[in-house]
XYZ file of C-alpha atoms in Angstrom:
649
model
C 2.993 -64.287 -11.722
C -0.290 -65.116 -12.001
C -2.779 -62.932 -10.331
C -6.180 -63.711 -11.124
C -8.353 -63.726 -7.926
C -5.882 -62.796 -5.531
C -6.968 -60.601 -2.836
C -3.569 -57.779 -3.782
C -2.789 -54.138 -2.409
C -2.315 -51.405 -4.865
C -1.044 -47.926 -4.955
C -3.460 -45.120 -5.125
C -2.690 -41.431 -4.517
C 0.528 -42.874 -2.464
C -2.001 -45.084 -0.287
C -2.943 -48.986 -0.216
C -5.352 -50.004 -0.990
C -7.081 -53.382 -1.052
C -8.519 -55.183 -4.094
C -9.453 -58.574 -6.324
C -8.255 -59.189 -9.551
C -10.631 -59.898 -12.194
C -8.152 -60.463 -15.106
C -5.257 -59.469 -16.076
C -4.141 -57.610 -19.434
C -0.280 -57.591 -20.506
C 0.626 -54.778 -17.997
C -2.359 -54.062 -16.475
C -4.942 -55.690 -14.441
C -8.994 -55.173 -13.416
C -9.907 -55.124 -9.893
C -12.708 -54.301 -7.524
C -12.326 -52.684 -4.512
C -14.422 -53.154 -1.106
C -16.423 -51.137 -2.097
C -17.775 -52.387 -5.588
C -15.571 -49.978 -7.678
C -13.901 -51.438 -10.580
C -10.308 -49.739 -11.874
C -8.051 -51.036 -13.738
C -4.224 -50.970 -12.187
C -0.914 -50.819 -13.726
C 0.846 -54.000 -12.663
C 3.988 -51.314 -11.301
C 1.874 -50.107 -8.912
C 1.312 -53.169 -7.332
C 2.593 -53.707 -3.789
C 1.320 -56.800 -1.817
C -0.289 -59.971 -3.220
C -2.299 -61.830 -1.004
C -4.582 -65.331 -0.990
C -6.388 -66.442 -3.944
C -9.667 -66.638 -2.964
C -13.396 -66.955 -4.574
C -14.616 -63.393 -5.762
C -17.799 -63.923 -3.343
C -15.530 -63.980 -0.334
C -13.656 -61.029 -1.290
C -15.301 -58.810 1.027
C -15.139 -60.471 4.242
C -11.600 -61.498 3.635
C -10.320 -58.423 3.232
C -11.865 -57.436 6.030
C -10.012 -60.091 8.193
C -6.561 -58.872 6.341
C -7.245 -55.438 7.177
C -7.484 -56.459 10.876
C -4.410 -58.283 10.971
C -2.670 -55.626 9.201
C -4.276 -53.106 11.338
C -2.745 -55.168 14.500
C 0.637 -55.428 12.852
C 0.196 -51.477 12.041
C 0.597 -50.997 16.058
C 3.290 -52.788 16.726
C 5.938 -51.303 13.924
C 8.329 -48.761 15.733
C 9.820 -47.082 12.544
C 12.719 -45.453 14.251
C 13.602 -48.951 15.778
C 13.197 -50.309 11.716
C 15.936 -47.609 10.777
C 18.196 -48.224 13.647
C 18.609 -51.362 12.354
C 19.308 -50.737 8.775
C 20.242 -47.168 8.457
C 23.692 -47.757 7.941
C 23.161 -49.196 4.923
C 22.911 -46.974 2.202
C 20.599 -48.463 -0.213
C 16.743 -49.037 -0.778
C 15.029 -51.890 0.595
C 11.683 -53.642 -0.588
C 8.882 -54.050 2.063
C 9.613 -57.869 2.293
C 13.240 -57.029 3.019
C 12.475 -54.649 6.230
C 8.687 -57.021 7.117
C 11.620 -59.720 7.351
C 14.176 -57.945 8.893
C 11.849 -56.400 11.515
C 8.930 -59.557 11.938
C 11.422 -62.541 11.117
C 8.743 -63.277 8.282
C 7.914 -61.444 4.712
C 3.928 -62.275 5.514
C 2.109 -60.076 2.872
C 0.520 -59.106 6.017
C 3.824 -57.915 7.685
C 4.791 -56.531 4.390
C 1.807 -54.386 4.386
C 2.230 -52.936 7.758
C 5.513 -51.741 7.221
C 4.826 -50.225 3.938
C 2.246 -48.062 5.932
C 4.150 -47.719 8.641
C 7.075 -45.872 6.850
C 4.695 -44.358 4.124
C 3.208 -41.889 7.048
C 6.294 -40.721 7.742
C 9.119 -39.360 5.940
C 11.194 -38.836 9.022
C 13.545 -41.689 8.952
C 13.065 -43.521 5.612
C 12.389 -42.223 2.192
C 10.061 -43.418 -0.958
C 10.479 -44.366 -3.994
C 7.865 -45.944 -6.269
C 7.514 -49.228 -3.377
C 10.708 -48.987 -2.094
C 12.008 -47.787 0.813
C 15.973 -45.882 1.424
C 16.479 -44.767 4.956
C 17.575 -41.134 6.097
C 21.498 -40.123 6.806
C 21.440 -39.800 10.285
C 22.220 -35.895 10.154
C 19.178 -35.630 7.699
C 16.947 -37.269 10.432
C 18.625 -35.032 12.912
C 18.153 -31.592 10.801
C 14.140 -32.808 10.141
C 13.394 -33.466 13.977
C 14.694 -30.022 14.535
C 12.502 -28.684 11.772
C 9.764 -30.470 13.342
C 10.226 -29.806 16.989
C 10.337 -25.692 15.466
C 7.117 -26.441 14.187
C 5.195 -27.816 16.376
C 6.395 -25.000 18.786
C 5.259 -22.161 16.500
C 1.951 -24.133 16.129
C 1.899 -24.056 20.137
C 2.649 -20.569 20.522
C -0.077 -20.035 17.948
C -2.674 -21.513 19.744
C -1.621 -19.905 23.302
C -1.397 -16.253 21.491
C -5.077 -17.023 20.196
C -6.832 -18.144 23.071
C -5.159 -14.849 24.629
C -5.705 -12.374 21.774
C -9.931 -13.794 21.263
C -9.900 -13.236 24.783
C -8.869 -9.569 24.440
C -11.586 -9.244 21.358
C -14.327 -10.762 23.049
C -13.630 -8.554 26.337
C -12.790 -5.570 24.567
C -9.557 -5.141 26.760
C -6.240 -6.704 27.596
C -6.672 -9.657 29.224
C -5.171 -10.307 32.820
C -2.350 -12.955 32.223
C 1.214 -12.230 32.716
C 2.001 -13.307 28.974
C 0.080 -10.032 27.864
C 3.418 -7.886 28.351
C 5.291 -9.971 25.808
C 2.653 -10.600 23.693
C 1.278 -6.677 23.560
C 5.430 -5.888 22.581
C 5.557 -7.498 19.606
C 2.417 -6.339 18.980
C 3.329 -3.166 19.262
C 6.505 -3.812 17.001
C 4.485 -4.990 14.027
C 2.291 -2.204 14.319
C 4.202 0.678 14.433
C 7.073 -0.872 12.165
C 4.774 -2.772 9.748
C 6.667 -5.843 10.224
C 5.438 -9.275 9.837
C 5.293 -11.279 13.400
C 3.535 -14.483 14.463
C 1.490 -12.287 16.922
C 0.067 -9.864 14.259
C -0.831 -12.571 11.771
C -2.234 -14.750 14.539
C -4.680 -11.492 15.317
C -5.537 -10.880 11.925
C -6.501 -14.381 11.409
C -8.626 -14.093 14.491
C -10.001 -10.631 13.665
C -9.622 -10.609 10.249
C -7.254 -8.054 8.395
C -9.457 -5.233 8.010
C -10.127 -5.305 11.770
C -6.755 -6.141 12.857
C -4.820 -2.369 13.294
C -8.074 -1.297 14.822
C -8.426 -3.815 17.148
C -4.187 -4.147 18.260
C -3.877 0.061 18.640
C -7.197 -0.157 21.193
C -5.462 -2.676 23.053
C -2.155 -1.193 23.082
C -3.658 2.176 24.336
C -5.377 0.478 26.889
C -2.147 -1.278 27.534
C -0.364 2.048 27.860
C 1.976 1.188 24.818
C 0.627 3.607 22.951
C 0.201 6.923 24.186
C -3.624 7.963 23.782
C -2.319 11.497 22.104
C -0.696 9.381 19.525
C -2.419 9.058 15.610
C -4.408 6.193 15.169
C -3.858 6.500 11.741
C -0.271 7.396 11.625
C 0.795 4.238 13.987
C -1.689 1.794 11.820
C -0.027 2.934 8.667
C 3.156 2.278 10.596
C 4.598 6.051 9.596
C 6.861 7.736 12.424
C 6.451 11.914 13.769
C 9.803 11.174 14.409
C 13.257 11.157 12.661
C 16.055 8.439 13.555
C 18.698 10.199 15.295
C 21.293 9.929 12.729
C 18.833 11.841 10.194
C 18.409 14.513 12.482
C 22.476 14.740 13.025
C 22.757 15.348 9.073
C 20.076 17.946 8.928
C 22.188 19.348 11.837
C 25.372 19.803 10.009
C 23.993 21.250 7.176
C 25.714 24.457 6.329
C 24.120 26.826 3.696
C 27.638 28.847 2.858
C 28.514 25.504 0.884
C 25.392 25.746 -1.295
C 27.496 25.546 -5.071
C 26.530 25.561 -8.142
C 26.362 27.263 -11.122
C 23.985 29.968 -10.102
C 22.354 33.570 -11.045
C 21.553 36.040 -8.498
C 18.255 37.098 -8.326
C 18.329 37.854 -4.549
C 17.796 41.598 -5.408
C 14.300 41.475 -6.996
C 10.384 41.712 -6.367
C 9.823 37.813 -5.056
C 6.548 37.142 -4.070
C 5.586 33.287 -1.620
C 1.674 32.945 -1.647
C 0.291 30.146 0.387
C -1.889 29.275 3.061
C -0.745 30.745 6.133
C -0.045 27.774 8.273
C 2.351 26.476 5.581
C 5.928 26.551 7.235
C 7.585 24.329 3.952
C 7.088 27.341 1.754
C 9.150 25.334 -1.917
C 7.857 27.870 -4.376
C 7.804 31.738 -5.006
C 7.290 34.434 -7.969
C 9.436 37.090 -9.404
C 7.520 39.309 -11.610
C 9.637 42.015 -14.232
C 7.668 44.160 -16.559
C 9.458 46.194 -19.587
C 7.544 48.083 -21.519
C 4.631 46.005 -21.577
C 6.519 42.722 -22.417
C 6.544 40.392 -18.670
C 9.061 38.415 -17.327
C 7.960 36.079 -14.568
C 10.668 34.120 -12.592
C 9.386 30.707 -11.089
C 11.236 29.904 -8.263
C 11.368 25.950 -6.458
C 13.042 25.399 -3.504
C 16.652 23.452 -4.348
C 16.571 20.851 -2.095
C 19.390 19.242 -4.208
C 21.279 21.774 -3.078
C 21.477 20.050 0.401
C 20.667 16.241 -0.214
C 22.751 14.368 -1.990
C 21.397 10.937 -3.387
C 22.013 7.960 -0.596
C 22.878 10.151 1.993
C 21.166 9.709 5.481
C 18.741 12.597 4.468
C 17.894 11.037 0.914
C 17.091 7.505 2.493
C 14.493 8.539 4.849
C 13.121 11.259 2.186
C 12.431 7.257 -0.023
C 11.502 5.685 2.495
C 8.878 8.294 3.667
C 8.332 9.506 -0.130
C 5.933 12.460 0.893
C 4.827 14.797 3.308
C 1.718 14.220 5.197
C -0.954 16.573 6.197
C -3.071 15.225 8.676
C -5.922 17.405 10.333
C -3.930 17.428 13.446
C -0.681 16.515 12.543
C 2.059 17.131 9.969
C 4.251 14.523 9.182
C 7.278 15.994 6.929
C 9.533 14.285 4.483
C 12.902 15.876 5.778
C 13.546 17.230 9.307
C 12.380 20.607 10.270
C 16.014 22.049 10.217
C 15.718 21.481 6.286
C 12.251 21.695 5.269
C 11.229 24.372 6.894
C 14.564 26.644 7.189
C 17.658 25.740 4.925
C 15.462 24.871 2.009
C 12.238 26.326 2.430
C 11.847 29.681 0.996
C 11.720 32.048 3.909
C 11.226 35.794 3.808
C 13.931 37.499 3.717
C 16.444 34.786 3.842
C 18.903 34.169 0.812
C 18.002 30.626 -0.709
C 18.793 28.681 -3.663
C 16.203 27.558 -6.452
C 15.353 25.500 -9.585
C 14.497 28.127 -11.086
C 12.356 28.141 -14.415
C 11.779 31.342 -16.107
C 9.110 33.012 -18.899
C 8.629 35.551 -20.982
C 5.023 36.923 -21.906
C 4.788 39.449 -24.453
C 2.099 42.610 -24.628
C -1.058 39.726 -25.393
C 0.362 37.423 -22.699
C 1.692 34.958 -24.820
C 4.286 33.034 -24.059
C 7.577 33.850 -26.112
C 10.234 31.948 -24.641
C 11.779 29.938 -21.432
C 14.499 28.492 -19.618
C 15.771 26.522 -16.516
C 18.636 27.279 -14.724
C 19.656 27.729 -11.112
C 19.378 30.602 -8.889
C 19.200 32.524 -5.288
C 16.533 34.388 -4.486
C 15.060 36.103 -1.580
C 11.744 36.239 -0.532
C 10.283 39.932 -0.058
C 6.624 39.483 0.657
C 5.079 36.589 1.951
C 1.584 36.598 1.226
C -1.646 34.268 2.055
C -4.089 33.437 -0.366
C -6.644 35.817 1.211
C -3.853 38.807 1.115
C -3.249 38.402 -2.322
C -6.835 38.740 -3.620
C -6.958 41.612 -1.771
C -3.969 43.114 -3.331
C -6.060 42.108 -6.719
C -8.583 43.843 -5.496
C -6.717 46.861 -4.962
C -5.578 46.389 -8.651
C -1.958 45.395 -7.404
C -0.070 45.544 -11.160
C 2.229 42.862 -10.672
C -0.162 40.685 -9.307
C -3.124 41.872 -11.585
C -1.228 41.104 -14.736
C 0.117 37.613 -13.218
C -3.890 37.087 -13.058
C -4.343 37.840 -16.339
C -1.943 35.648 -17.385
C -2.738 32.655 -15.405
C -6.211 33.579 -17.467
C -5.128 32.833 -19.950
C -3.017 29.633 -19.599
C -6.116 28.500 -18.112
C -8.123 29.401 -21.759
C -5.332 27.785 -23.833
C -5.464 24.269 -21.542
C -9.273 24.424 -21.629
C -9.198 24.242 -25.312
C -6.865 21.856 -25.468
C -9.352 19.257 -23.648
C -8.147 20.257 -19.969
C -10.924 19.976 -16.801
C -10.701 22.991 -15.079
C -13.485 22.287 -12.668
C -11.997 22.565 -9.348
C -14.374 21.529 -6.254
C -14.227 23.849 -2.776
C -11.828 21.973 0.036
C -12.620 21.440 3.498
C -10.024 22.116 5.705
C -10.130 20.424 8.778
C -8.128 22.219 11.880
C -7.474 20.225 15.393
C -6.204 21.936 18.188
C -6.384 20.211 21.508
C -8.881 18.474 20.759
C -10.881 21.771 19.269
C -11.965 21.166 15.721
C -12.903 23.665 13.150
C -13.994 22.945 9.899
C -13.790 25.448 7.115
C -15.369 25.516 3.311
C -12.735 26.913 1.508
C -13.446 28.440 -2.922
C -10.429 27.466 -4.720
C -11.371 28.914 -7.347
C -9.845 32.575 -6.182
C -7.746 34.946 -8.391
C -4.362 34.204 -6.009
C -5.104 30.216 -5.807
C -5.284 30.213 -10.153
C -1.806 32.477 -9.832
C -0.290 30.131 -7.983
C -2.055 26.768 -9.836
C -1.303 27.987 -13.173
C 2.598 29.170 -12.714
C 3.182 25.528 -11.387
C 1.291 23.802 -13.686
C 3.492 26.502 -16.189
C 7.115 25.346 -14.382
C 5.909 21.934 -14.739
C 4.677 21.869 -18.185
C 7.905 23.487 -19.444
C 9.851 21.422 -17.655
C 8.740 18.264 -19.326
C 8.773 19.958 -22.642
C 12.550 21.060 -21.831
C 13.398 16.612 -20.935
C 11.787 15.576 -24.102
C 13.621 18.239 -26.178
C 16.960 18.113 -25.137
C 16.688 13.869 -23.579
C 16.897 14.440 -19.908
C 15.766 11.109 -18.488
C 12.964 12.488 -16.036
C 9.848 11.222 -14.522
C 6.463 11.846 -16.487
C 3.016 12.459 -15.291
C 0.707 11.290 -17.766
C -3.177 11.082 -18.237
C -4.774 8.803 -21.016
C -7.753 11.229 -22.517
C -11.280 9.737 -21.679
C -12.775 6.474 -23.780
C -15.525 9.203 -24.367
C -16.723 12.589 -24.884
C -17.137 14.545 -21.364
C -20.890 14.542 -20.267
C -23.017 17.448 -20.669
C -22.822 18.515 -17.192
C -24.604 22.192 -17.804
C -27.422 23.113 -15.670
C -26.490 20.023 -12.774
C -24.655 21.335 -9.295
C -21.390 21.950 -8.740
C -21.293 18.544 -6.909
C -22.775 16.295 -9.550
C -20.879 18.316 -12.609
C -17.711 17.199 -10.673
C -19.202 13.479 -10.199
C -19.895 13.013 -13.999
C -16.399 14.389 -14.985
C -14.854 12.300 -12.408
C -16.159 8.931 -13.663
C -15.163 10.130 -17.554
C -11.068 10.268 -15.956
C -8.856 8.097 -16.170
C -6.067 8.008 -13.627
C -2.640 9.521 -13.886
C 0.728 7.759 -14.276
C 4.322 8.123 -14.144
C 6.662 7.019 -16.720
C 9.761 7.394 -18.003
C 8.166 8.594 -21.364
C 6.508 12.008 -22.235
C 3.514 11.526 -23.097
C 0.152 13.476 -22.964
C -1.806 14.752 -19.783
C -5.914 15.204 -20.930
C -6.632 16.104 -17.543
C -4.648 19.191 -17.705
C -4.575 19.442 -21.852
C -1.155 19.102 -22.262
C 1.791 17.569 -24.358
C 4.077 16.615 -21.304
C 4.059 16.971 -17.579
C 6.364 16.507 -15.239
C 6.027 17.478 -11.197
C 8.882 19.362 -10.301
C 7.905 21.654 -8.141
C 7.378 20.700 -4.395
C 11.207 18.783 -3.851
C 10.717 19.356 -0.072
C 7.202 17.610 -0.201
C 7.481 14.868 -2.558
C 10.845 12.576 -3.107
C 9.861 12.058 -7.202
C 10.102 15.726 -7.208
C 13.224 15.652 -6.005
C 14.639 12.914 -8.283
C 14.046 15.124 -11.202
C 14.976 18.277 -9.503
C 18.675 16.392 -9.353
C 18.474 15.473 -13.285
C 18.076 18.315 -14.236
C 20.487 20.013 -12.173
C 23.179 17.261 -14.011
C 21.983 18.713 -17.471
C 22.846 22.456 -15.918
C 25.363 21.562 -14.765
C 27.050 19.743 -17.395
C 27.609 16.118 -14.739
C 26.686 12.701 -15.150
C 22.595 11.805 -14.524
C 22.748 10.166 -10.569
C 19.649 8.336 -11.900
C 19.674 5.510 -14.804
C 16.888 3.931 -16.258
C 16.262 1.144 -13.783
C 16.374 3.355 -10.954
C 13.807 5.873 -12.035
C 11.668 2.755 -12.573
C 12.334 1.713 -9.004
C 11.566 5.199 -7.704
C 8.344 5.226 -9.879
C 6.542 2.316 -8.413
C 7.359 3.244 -4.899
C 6.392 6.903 -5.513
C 3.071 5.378 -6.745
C 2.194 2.882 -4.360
C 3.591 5.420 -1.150
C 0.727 8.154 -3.315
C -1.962 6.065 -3.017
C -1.142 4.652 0.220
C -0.718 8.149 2.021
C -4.152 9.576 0.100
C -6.153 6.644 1.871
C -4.741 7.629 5.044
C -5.052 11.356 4.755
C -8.661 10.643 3.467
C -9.578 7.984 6.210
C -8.093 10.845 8.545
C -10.023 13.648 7.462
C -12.984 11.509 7.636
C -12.440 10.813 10.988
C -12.235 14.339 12.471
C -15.214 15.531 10.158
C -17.350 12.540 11.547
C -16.044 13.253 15.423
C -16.809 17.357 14.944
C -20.462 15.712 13.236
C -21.004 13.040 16.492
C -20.021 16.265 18.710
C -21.718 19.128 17.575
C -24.342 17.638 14.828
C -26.423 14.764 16.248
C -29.997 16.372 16.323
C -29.564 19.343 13.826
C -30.983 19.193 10.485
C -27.841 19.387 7.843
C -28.318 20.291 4.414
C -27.399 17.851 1.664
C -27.384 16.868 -2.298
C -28.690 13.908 -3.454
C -25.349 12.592 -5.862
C -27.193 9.154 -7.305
C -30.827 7.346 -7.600
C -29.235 4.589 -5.038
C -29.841 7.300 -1.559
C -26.487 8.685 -1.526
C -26.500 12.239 -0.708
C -23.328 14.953 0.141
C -23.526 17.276 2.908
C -22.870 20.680 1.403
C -20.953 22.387 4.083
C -18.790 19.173 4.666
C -18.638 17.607 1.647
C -18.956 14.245 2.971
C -21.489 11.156 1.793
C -23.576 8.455 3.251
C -26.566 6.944 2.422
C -29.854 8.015 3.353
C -31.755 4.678 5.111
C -35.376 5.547 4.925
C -35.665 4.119 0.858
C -37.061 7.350 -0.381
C -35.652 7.873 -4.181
C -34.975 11.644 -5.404
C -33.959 12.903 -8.406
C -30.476 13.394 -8.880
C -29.371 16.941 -7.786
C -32.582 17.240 -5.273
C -31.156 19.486 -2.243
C -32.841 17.868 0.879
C -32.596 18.430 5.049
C -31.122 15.301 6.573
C -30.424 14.283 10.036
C -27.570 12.161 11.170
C -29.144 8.301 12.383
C -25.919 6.825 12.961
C -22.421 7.553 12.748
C -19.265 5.852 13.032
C -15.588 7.682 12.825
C -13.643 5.380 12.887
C -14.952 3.198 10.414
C -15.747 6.411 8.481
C -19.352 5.249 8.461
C -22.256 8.031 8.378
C -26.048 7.168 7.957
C -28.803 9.963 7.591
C -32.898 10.110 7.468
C -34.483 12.201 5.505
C -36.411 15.303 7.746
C -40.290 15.217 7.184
């Protein structure tokens, strides 16, 4: 056909569009649009042909077939069109339906129903410039799909006029959809489940903001009780146990504990801890023989009551640790099991994973072993108690030091950071907070660090001998040397070794820890706190016991990255937590007193010494790193963990 200065419509990005042909080349052609744009076409993508005209009346013709088209545009009803040829199953070209629907094929007509059915892919559908319509339980299924949509769109819009109302007032807004609306926001908070409502808020609020903003309101609402964690119910983690966990824990019974087992029920066992802990998983027996030491260490056996996918061993993955919160506990296992059947209480028979040493005369180690045992606790001591005993030259205890010494020596030359900061420990009671500075570095807390870094050490070692498939802990060594921290504060030493670390890992390999200058490193020794610790507890207990592994590769990989994600996820909360209650005790009792502090960087960050806490000091002033210096609080903000200072004159 020849096309030459005819006014056509073409194809582009699935739209007409109008344009003159200049020429024509074999299978393509030139054209310029209204607009003065030259393209050239592929002929196949030609649609309409219209009038030959002059190229200088392009312009203003078009424009006249654009209104006509435009006109035509109006007047097609394409569910009418498909009424009328929708029981034939086949495609149709535009001229076929203009003539079908118009009575004429006018390039005009032709034109309009292209358009017409291009918008829509309800009842007919494209291909290339032909048109095949629907089945009529296609079009049926898709206004259904639609009609859904446009309803959650709907809903959308009437939850966020209601939910920016509730921002902007700070409060829940007086409209009776607010019941329904604060329910399922309730649900998605506490359960952490995706809902239209929670999305709908953090697109409003933004997702940082979001929690924050839905707990306030639900408080306010009297959802939420105002005793209740804010940070618990954001992170969506439960105080509470489902009813058929609790059941199980019920029916325990410890006169079915089995296993192949020695009894070491009858000896010296020693439980240091802090003396709030009620989950008490670890405990020393101490032997001496004519100079030579034996030391037993003891881990709860929490294998010994949860058996892998039982109702117990769910919730213990789903929760995967236990939570210490400044005013709350949150445990992995029900209270009838973590802190009686399993925990090690004085003077109660238990059973244990059980790892023991030998330390000859110069406190070397000579040999070791895991097995399974029972022990009983005799003496339950606190940290305090215990370096009092030291004090008093206690000779178990005094040689256990000694040891732990040097276990401590040996790791430090093997690369190991022994610099261990003080802890705050942060204490709410009815609302009462206390804050306490607690040294960690104390003759009982290295006992009780070393022996389980000891248990743990050996443990790994013991895997990658004998091919126990286990979980590893493992630390790449620094790209560099450590920094010379000598002569700096505690406080910065710590900051300059922390920024030379690298950050843990599990894996299913052994492989080196630099942080604690070892081989291999496995945790194995808090089963009631941590669900990885429990996982190996149970292969190992195979290997004793001479059964089939419960765990193959695939699943310790599965239990791996939710162990890590769960570790990270419950230190942000337990920081943002303790944050909070250091800030609140600072905004009660701290406003206009001068606090001392330690300047950590050359960009106005300082720490407060008794809290251990940073913010940034506003005024611009620029110390020297390591400067001690009086501050006062200027703002503060707990939940947002936000603390501002100025510098005292």
């Amino acid at each position: 056909m020849e096309l030459d200065g005819h006014i056509i419509e073409f194809l582009e990005s699935g739209a007409l569009r109008l344009g003159y042909v200049r020429r024509r080349e074999q299978r393509k052609i030139h054209v310029i649009d209204q607009r003065g744009r030259e393209s050239s076409v592929p002929v196949s993508r030609i649609v309409v042909v219209h009038a030959a005209v002059p190229e200088a009346e392009f312009k203003e013709t078009a424009a006249s077939i654009q209104e006509r088209i435009d006109s035509l545009c109006r007047d097609v009803d394409v569910e009418l069109l498909w009424e009328s040829v929708q029981t034939e199953s086949r495609e149709f070209e535009p001229a076929e339906l203009a003539e079908s629907y118009f009575g004429a094929p006018s390039p005009e007509s032709q034109s309009a129903i292209f358009r017409g059915l291009a918008d829509g892919g309800l009842f007919f559908k494209r291909n290339g410039t032909r048109f095949q319509p629907r089945a009529r339980l296609q079009v049926d299924s898709q206004r259904l799909r639609i009609a859904r949509e446009q309803e959650k769109e709907d809903f959308r819009k009437h939850v966020g006029n209601i939910l920016n109302r509730a921002i902007q007032e700070g409060a829940p807004p007086d409209t009776h959809d607010w019941n329904s609306i604060s329910e399922r926001l309730e649900i998605w908070l506490r359960r952490q489940e995706r809902d239209e409502v929670g999305s709908v808020l953090e697109q409003l609020a933004g997702e940082s903001r979001a929690k924050d903003i839905a707990y306030d309101l639900l408080v306010q609402s009297g959802r939420i009780e105002a005793w209740e964690d804010r940070f618990l119910i954001i992170h969506g983690v439960s105080t509470s146990f489902p009813a058929e966990v609790v059941e199980a824990s019920q029916k325990l019974d410890p006169s079915t504990v089995g296993g192949r087992r020695e009894d070491w029920s009858g000896r010296l066992t020693l439980a240091i801890d802090d003396d709030a802990t009620v989950e008490v998983d670890d405990a020393l027996t101490v032997t001496e023989d004519a100079g030579n030491l034996t030391v037993g260490i003891h881990i709860a056996d929490v294998s010994a009551f949860v058996n892998k996918g039982d109702a117990l061993d769910r919730e213990a993955f789903k929760r995967s640790t236990t939570l210490y919160l400044p005013n709350v506990s949150v445990t992995m296992f029900p209270p009838r099991l973590s802190t009686d059947l399993a925990s090690l209480v004085k003077g109660e028979r238990r059973p244990a994973f059980s790892v023991e040493v030998r330390f000859n005369r110069d406190n070397e180690l000579v040999d070791s072993r895991v097995f399974r045992t029972t022990v009983t606790v005799t003496d339950r001591l606190s940290y305090e108690s215990a370096d009092r005993l030291l004090e008093e030259r206690d000779t178990s205890l005094v040689r256990l030091h000694q040891i732990a010494l040097h276990l401590q020596e040996q790791r430090s030359d093997q690369g190991a950071q022994t610099h261990r900061r003080p802890e705050i420990k942060i204490r709410v009671d009815d609302g009462d907070i206390s804050v306490q500075r607690i040294e960690v570095d104390t003759p009982a807390r290295l006992i009780v660090s070393e022996m389980m870094i000891l248990a743990n050490s050996l443990a790994a070692d013991s895997a990658a001998t004998t091919g126990v498939p286990i979980i590893f802990r493992t630390q790449e060594a620094p790209d560099s040397p450590p920094p010379d921290i000598e002569g700096f504060p505690e406080a910065i030493q710590f900051e300059l070794l922390r920024r030379s670390f690298k950050r843990s890992r599990l894996s299913l390999s052994p492989g080196p820890h630099s942080g604690l200058g070892l081989g291999a490193y496995a945790q194995v020794s808090s089963p009631i706190r941590r669900y990885a610790d429990l996982v190996t507890q149970r292969q190992f207990v195979a290997a004793i016991e001479g059964t089939p592994f419960p765990y193959d590769r695939d699943e310790l990989l599965v239990i791996i990255t939710s162990a890590e994600a769960a570790e990270l996820d419950m230190r942000r909360l337990e920081q943002t937590s303790t944050m909070y209650w250091i800030l609140t005790h600072l905004s009660q009792d701290k406003m206009d007193e001068p606090i001392e502090a330690l300047v950590i960087d050359g960009k106005g960050t300082v720490e407060l010494t008794d809290y251990l806490i940073r913010g940034k000091v506003s005024d611009g002033t620029r110390w020297q790193l390591g400067d001690s210096i009086t501050v006062k609080i200027e703002s503060i903000d707990p939940i947002r963990g936000d603390i501002r200072f100025r510098a005292c004159s």
